[in-house]
PDB file of C-alpha atoms in Angstrom:
ATOM      1  CA  UNK A 166      -0.036  -0.008  -0.124  1.00  0.00           C
ATOM      2  CA  UNK A 167       1.462   3.397  -0.990  1.00  0.00           C
ATOM      3  CA  UNK A 168       1.883   6.085   1.653  1.00  0.00           C
ATOM      4  CA  UNK A 169      -0.654   8.354  -0.082  1.00  0.00           C
ATOM      5  CA  UNK A 170      -3.319   5.540   0.264  1.00  0.00           C
ATOM      6  CA  UNK A 171      -2.658   5.041   3.657  1.00  0.00           C
ATOM      7  CA  UNK A 172      -2.771   8.895   4.425  1.00  0.00           C
ATOM      8  CA  UNK A 173      -6.212   9.086   2.350  1.00  0.00           C
ATOM      9  CA  UNK A 174      -7.566   5.976   4.443  1.00  0.00           C
ATOM     10  CA  UNK A 175      -6.533   7.706   7.588  1.00  0.00           C
ATOM     11  CA  UNK A 176      -8.282  10.857   6.612  1.00  0.00           C
ATOM     12  CA  UNK A 177     -11.530   9.032   5.418  1.00  0.00           C
ATOM     13  CA  UNK A 178     -11.186   7.359   9.014  1.00  0.00           C
ATOM     14  CA  UNK A 179     -10.794  10.449  11.007  1.00  0.00           C
ATOM     15  CA  UNK A 180     -13.597  12.207   8.986  1.00  0.00           C
ATOM     16  CA  UNK A 181     -16.057   9.213   9.224  1.00  0.00           C
ATOM     17  CA  UNK A 182     -15.376   8.975  13.244  1.00  0.00           C
ATOM     18  CA  UNK A 183     -16.097  12.702  13.590  1.00  0.00           C
ATOM     19  CA  UNK A 184     -19.316  12.542  11.372  1.00  0.00           C
ATOM     20  CA  UNK A 185     -20.484   9.676  13.427  1.00  0.00           C
ATOM     21  CA  UNK A 186     -19.740  11.343  16.566  1.00  0.00           C
ATOM     22  CA  UNK A 187     -21.591  14.678  15.434  1.00  0.00           C
ATOM     23  CA  UNK A 188     -24.701  12.590  14.266  1.00  0.00           C
ATOM     24  CA  UNK A 189     -24.664  10.449  17.732  1.00  0.00           C
ATOM     25  CA  UNK A 190     -24.134  13.435  20.078  1.00  0.00           C
ATOM     26  CA  UNK A 191     -26.772  15.712  18.211  1.00  0.00           C
ATOM     27  CA  UNK A 192     -29.057  12.958  18.604  1.00  0.00           C
ATOM     28  CA  UNK A 193     -28.627  12.852  22.317  1.00  0.00           C
ATOM     29  CA  UNK A 194     -27.958  16.468  23.363  1.00  0.00           C
ATOM     30  CA  UNK A 195     -29.248  18.747  20.529  1.00  0.00           C
ATOM     31  CA  UNK A 196     -26.713  20.174  17.632  1.00  0.00           C
ATOM     32  CA  UNK A 197     -26.024  23.568  19.485  1.00  0.00           C
ATOM     33  CA  UNK A 198     -24.926  21.921  22.870  1.00  0.00           C
ATOM     34  CA  UNK A 199     -22.187  19.845  21.178  1.00  0.00           C
ATOM     35  CA  UNK A 200     -18.713  21.213  21.528  1.00  0.00           C
ATOM     36  CA  UNK A 201     -15.762  20.337  19.626  1.00  0.00           C
ATOM     37  CA  UNK A 202     -14.308  19.009  22.530  1.00  0.00           C
ATOM     38  CA  UNK A 203     -17.219  16.537  23.056  1.00  0.00           C
ATOM     39  CA  UNK A 204     -16.585  15.606  19.346  1.00  0.00           C
ATOM     40  CA  UNK A 205     -13.211  14.907  19.693  1.00  0.00           C
ATOM     41  CA  UNK A 206     -13.564  12.937  22.945  1.00  0.00           C
ATOM     42  CA  UNK A 207     -16.392  10.772  21.244  1.00  0.00           C
ATOM     43  CA  UNK A 208     -14.647  10.332  18.206  1.00  0.00           C
ATOM     44  CA  UNK A 209     -11.252   9.607  20.125  1.00  0.00           C
ATOM     45  CA  UNK A 210      -9.125  11.890  18.118  1.00  0.00           C
ATOM     46  CA  UNK A 211      -7.055  14.821  19.110  1.00  0.00           C
ATOM     47  CA  UNK A 212      -8.591  18.249  19.572  1.00  0.00           C
ATOM     48  CA  UNK A 213      -5.825  19.733  16.935  1.00  0.00           C
ATOM     49  CA  UNK A 214      -6.504  16.855  14.652  1.00  0.00           C
ATOM     50  CA  UNK A 215     -10.123  18.264  14.527  1.00  0.00           C
ATOM     51  CA  UNK A 216      -8.847  21.411  12.759  1.00  0.00           C
ATOM     52  CA  UNK A 217      -6.833  19.687  10.447  1.00  0.00           C
ATOM     53  CA  UNK A 218      -9.966  18.447   9.007  1.00  0.00           C
ATOM     54  CA  UNK A 219     -12.511  21.177   9.499  1.00  0.00           C
ATOM     55  CA  UNK A 220     -12.739  24.675  10.211  1.00  0.00           C
ATOM     56  CA  UNK A 221     -15.810  24.687  12.827  1.00  0.00           C
ATOM     57  CA  UNK A 222     -18.431  22.501  13.927  1.00  0.00           C
ATOM     58  CA  UNK A 223     -20.762  23.884  11.105  1.00  0.00           C
ATOM     59  CA  UNK A 224     -17.923  23.035   8.603  1.00  0.00           C
ATOM     60  CA  UNK A 225     -18.136  19.291   9.851  1.00  0.00           C
ATOM     61  CA  UNK A 226     -22.033  19.464   9.730  1.00  0.00           C
ATOM     62  CA  UNK A 227     -21.890  20.724   5.974  1.00  0.00           C
ATOM     63  CA  UNK A 228     -19.379  17.775   5.165  1.00  0.00           C
ATOM     64  CA  UNK A 229     -21.839  15.402   6.630  1.00  0.00           C
ATOM     65  CA  UNK A 230     -24.831  16.495   4.831  1.00  0.00           C
ATOM     66  CA  UNK A 231     -23.064  17.012   1.622  1.00  0.00           C
ATOM     67  CA  UNK A 232     -21.611  13.683   1.564  1.00  0.00           C
ATOM     68  CA  UNK A 233     -24.991  12.357   1.711  1.00  0.00           C
ATOM     69  CA  UNK A 234     -26.678  14.677  -0.728  1.00  0.00           C
ATOM     70  CA  UNK A 235     -24.126  13.775  -3.275  1.00  0.00           C
ATOM     71  CA  UNK A 236     -25.195  10.072  -2.915  1.00  0.00           C
ATOM     72  CA  UNK A 237     -28.667  11.140  -3.723  1.00  0.00           C
ATOM     73  CA  UNK A 238     -27.497  13.026  -6.528  1.00  0.00           C
ATOM     74  CA  UNK A 239     -25.562  10.240  -8.045  1.00  0.00           C
ATOM     75  CA  UNK A 240     -28.438   7.829  -7.502  1.00  0.00           C
ATOM     76  CA  UNK A 241     -30.428   9.788 -10.361  1.00  0.00           C
ATOM     77  CA  UNK A 242     -29.564   8.181 -13.682  1.00  0.00           C
ATOM     78  CA  UNK A 243     -30.837   9.090 -17.160  1.00  0.00           C
ATOM     79  CA  UNK A 244     -32.289   5.430 -17.959  1.00  0.00           C
ATOM     80  CA  UNK A 245     -34.613   5.607 -14.802  1.00  0.00           C
ATOM     81  CA  UNK A 246     -38.162   5.944 -14.863  1.00  0.00           C
ATOM     82  CA  UNK A 247     -39.854   8.397 -12.267  1.00  0.00           C
ATOM     83  CA  UNK A 248     -40.603   5.089  -9.898  1.00  0.00           C
ATOM     84  CA  UNK A 249     -36.972   3.902 -10.118  1.00  0.00           C
ATOM     85  CA  UNK A 250     -35.475   7.282  -9.628  1.00  0.00           C
ATOM     86  CA  UNK A 251     -37.876   7.735  -6.478  1.00  0.00           C
ATOM     87  CA  UNK A 252     -37.003   4.198  -5.431  1.00  0.00           C
ATOM     88  CA  UNK A 253     -33.230   4.972  -5.689  1.00  0.00           C
ATOM     89  CA  UNK A 254     -33.672   8.176  -3.512  1.00  0.00           C
ATOM     90  CA  UNK A 255     -35.429   6.331  -0.873  1.00  0.00           C
ATOM     91  CA  UNK A 256     -33.227   3.476  -0.850  1.00  0.00           C
ATOM     92  CA  UNK A 257     -30.452   6.180  -0.164  1.00  0.00           C
ATOM     93  CA  UNK A 258     -32.679   7.820   2.245  1.00  0.00           C
ATOM     94  CA  UNK A 259     -33.147   4.518   4.191  1.00  0.00           C
ATOM     95  CA  UNK A 260     -29.680   3.690   4.182  1.00  0.00           C
ATOM     96  CA  UNK A 261     -28.467   7.148   5.543  1.00  0.00           C
ATOM     97  CA  UNK A 262     -31.419   7.592   7.571  1.00  0.00           C
ATOM     98  CA  UNK A 263     -29.389   9.114  10.949  1.00  0.00           C
ATOM     99  CA  UNK A 264     -27.592  11.719   8.754  1.00  0.00           C
ATOM    100  CA  UNK A 265     -30.888  12.696   6.876  1.00  0.00           C
ATOM    101  CA  UNK A 266     -32.797  13.045  10.425  1.00  0.00           C
ATOM    102  CA  UNK A 267     -29.689  15.031  11.486  1.00  0.00           C
ATOM    103  CA  UNK A 268     -29.823  17.374   8.426  1.00  0.00           C
ATOM    104  CA  UNK A 269     -33.711  17.698   8.960  1.00  0.00           C
ATOM    105  CA  UNK A 270     -33.356  18.920  12.505  1.00  0.00           C
ATOM    106  CA  UNK A 271     -31.429  21.818  11.450  1.00  0.00           C
ATOM    107  CA  UNK A 272     -33.246  24.961  10.577  1.00  0.00           C
ATOM    108  CA  UNK A 273     -33.473  25.446   6.663  1.00  0.00           C
ATOM    109  CA  UNK A 274     -31.390  28.586   6.940  1.00  0.00           C
ATOM    110  CA  UNK A 275     -28.627  27.300   9.147  1.00  0.00           C
ATOM    111  CA  UNK A 276     -25.269  28.231   8.111  1.00  0.00           C
ATOM    112  CA  UNK A 277     -24.329  24.595   8.000  1.00  0.00           C
ATOM    113  CA  UNK A 278     -26.971  23.863   5.294  1.00  0.00           C
ATOM    114  CA  UNK A 279     -26.766  26.844   3.114  1.00  0.00           C
ATOM    115  CA  UNK A 280     -24.117  25.421   0.781  1.00  0.00           C
ATOM    116  CA  UNK A 281     -25.905  21.989   0.699  1.00  0.00           C
ATOM    117  CA  UNK A 282     -29.099  23.753  -0.411  1.00  0.00           C
ATOM    118  CA  UNK A 283     -27.335  25.829  -2.983  1.00  0.00           C
ATOM    119  CA  UNK A 284     -25.714  22.951  -4.577  1.00  0.00           C
ATOM    120  CA  UNK A 285     -29.131  21.046  -4.697  1.00  0.00           C
ATOM    121  CA  UNK A 286     -30.766  23.966  -6.201  1.00  0.00           C
ATOM    122  CA  UNK A 287     -28.112  24.242  -8.867  1.00  0.00           C
ATOM    123  CA  UNK A 288     -28.242  20.444  -9.436  1.00  0.00           C
ATOM    124  CA  UNK A 289     -31.858  20.755 -10.068  1.00  0.00           C
ATOM    125  CA  UNK A 290     -31.595  23.670 -12.432  1.00  0.00           C
ATOM    126  CA  UNK A 291     -29.274  21.577 -14.420  1.00  0.00           C
ATOM    127  CA  UNK A 292     -31.822  18.836 -14.733  1.00  0.00           C
ATOM    128  CA  UNK A 293     -34.776  20.651 -15.523  1.00  0.00           C
ATOM    129  CA  UNK A 294     -36.113  23.543 -17.690  1.00  0.00           C
ATOM    130  CA  UNK A 295     -39.640  25.313 -17.677  1.00  0.00           C
ATOM    131  CA  UNK A 296     -42.285  23.234 -19.716  1.00  0.00           C
ATOM    132  CA  UNK A 297     -43.331  24.985 -22.708  1.00  0.00           C
ATOM    133  CA  UNK A 298     -46.655  26.978 -22.063  1.00  0.00           C
ATOM    134  CA  UNK A 299     -46.482  26.779 -18.418  1.00  0.00           C
ATOM    135  CA  UNK A 300     -47.053  30.025 -16.615  1.00  0.00           C
ATOM    136  CA  UNK A 301     -45.195  29.077 -13.429  1.00  0.00           C
ATOM    137  CA  UNK A 302     -41.745  30.523 -13.130  1.00  0.00           C
ATOM    138  CA  UNK A 303     -38.779  27.915 -13.110  1.00  0.00           C
ATOM    139  CA  UNK A 304     -37.525  29.002  -9.591  1.00  0.00           C
ATOM    140  CA  UNK A 305     -41.000  28.544  -8.103  1.00  0.00           C
ATOM    141  CA  UNK A 306     -41.542  24.860  -9.511  1.00  0.00           C
ATOM    142  CA  UNK A 307     -38.096  23.938  -8.488  1.00  0.00           C
ATOM    143  CA  UNK A 308     -38.683  25.273  -4.944  1.00  0.00           C
ATOM    144  CA  UNK A 309     -41.882  23.392  -4.787  1.00  0.00           C
ATOM    145  CA  UNK A 310     -40.523  20.195  -5.967  1.00  0.00           C
ATOM    146  CA  UNK A 311     -37.492  20.190  -3.724  1.00  0.00           C
ATOM    147  CA  UNK A 312     -39.232  21.438  -0.446  1.00  0.00           C
ATOM    148  CA  UNK A 313     -42.157  18.728  -1.441  1.00  0.00           C
ATOM    149  CA  UNK A 314     -39.827  15.805  -1.593  1.00  0.00           C
ATOM    150  CA  UNK A 315     -37.956  17.074   1.595  1.00  0.00           C
ATOM    151  CA  UNK A 316     -41.062  17.122   3.486  1.00  0.00           C
ATOM    152  CA  UNK A 317     -42.086  13.605   2.234  1.00  0.00           C
ATOM    153  CA  UNK A 318     -38.733  12.496   3.310  1.00  0.00           C
ATOM    154  CA  UNK A 319     -39.243  14.108   6.837  1.00  0.00           C
ATOM    155  CA  UNK A 320     -42.589  12.679   7.126  1.00  0.00           C
ATOM    156  CA  UNK A 321     -41.454   9.105   6.518  1.00  0.00           C
ATOM    157  CA  UNK A 322     -38.413   9.335   8.836  1.00  0.00           C
ATOM    158  CA  UNK A 323     -40.541  10.542  11.485  1.00  0.00           C
ATOM    159  CA  UNK A 324     -44.255   9.396  10.997  1.00  0.00           C
ATOM    160  CA  UNK A 325     -44.603   7.105   8.083  1.00  0.00           C
ATOM    161  CA  UNK A 326     -42.410   3.991   8.918  1.00  0.00           C
ATOM    162  CA  UNK A 327     -45.469   1.770   8.547  1.00  0.00           C
ATOM    163  CA  UNK A 328     -44.978   2.542   4.626  1.00  0.00           C
ATOM    164  CA  UNK A 329     -42.068   0.516   2.969  1.00  0.00           C
ATOM    165  CA  UNK A 330     -39.273   2.011   0.688  1.00  0.00           C
ATOM    166  CA  UNK A 331     -41.393   0.758  -2.402  1.00  0.00           C
ATOM    167  CA  UNK A 332     -44.585   2.217  -1.345  1.00  0.00           C
ATOM    168  CA  UNK A 333     -42.849   5.718  -0.545  1.00  0.00           C
ATOM    169  CA  UNK A 334     -41.306   5.776  -3.852  1.00  0.00           C
ATOM    170  CA  UNK A 335     -44.556   5.387  -5.523  1.00  0.00           C
ATOM    171  CA  UNK A 336     -46.226   8.093  -3.599  1.00  0.00           C
ATOM    172  CA  UNK A 337     -43.213  10.351  -4.214  1.00  0.00           C
ATOM    173  CA  UNK A 338     -43.088   9.450  -8.045  1.00  0.00           C
ATOM    174  CA  UNK A 339     -47.016  10.097  -8.306  1.00  0.00           C
ATOM    175  CA  UNK A 340     -47.905  12.631  -5.914  1.00  0.00           C
ATOM    176  CA  UNK A 341     -45.147  14.938  -6.153  1.00  0.00           C
ATOM    177  CA  UNK A 342     -42.629  14.191  -9.189  1.00  0.00           C
ATOM    178  CA  UNK A 343     -45.091  13.390 -11.700  1.00  0.00           C
ATOM    179  CA  UNK A 344     -47.515  15.830 -10.815  1.00  0.00           C
ATOM    180  CA  UNK A 345     -44.961  18.744 -10.899  1.00  0.00           C
ATOM    181  CA  UNK A 346     -43.379  17.607 -14.066  1.00  0.00           C
ATOM    182  CA  UNK A 347     -46.774  17.315 -15.774  1.00  0.00           C
ATOM    183  CA  UNK A 348     -47.786  20.911 -14.801  1.00  0.00           C
ATOM    184  CA  UNK A 349     -44.682  22.919 -14.969  1.00  0.00           C
ATOM    185  CA  UNK A 350     -41.139  20.886 -15.760  1.00  0.00           C
ATOM    186  CA  UNK A 351     -39.473  19.092 -18.316  1.00  0.00           C
ATOM    187  CA  UNK A 352     -36.492  16.909 -17.246  1.00  0.00           C
ATOM    188  CA  UNK A 353     -33.567  16.997 -19.341  1.00  0.00           C
ATOM    189  CA  UNK A 354     -32.716  13.544 -19.182  1.00  0.00           C
ATOM    190  CA  UNK A 355     -35.967  11.811 -19.383  1.00  0.00           C
ATOM    191  CA  UNK A 356     -38.497  11.617 -22.448  1.00  0.00           C
ATOM    192  CA  UNK A 357     -41.880  13.207 -22.355  1.00  0.00           C
ATOM    193  CA  UNK A 358     -43.634   9.713 -21.578  1.00  0.00           C
ATOM    194  CA  UNK A 359     -42.014   9.480 -18.580  1.00  0.00           C
ATOM    195  CA  UNK A 360     -44.312  12.206 -17.224  1.00  0.00           C
ATOM    196  CA  UNK A 361     -47.826  11.076 -18.704  1.00  0.00           C
ATOM    197  CA  UNK A 362     -49.705   9.152 -16.262  1.00  0.00           C
ATOM    198  CA  UNK A 363     -50.061   5.609 -17.032  1.00  0.00           C
TER     199      UNK A 363
END
């Protein structure tokens, strides 16, 4: 194993330990009450080591949420139907439920989330354009789509566990994505037949 690979693995291990410490401590005490000293003690890393990886607790929180949001973005593929796309997102949500609950526990305008929301919005801007003939501004349509999906995620994680990943994917694709695309949006990666009700 090369020295560089060993270093990369140590970096990844340290960041993973700090991320897990942030999630668990936030669940126990609330994000605002967690100190960097708490994080380093829980993760069993040196206090100075923290600052070799992150500028602040918010920077670590951004890293945690961003890493998961990037997995959500990678889950969307051009060959997927609306249902397959929603299923991939719910599978990722189920796999990363603790991080997602952590991100959803912070206020939408929290400084740690601002860069993540900007990236998600830009990603959606790259995926969609306004449907011909719609009177709904693109920015409003995307805001509605993003917030509707996020609130459905929140509902499932906190109140809707009686529903399976597959059931939630169907509900999201039909209730949120299909309806929004039919009225206001065209998806750059998908053919028009994907947004016509079955």
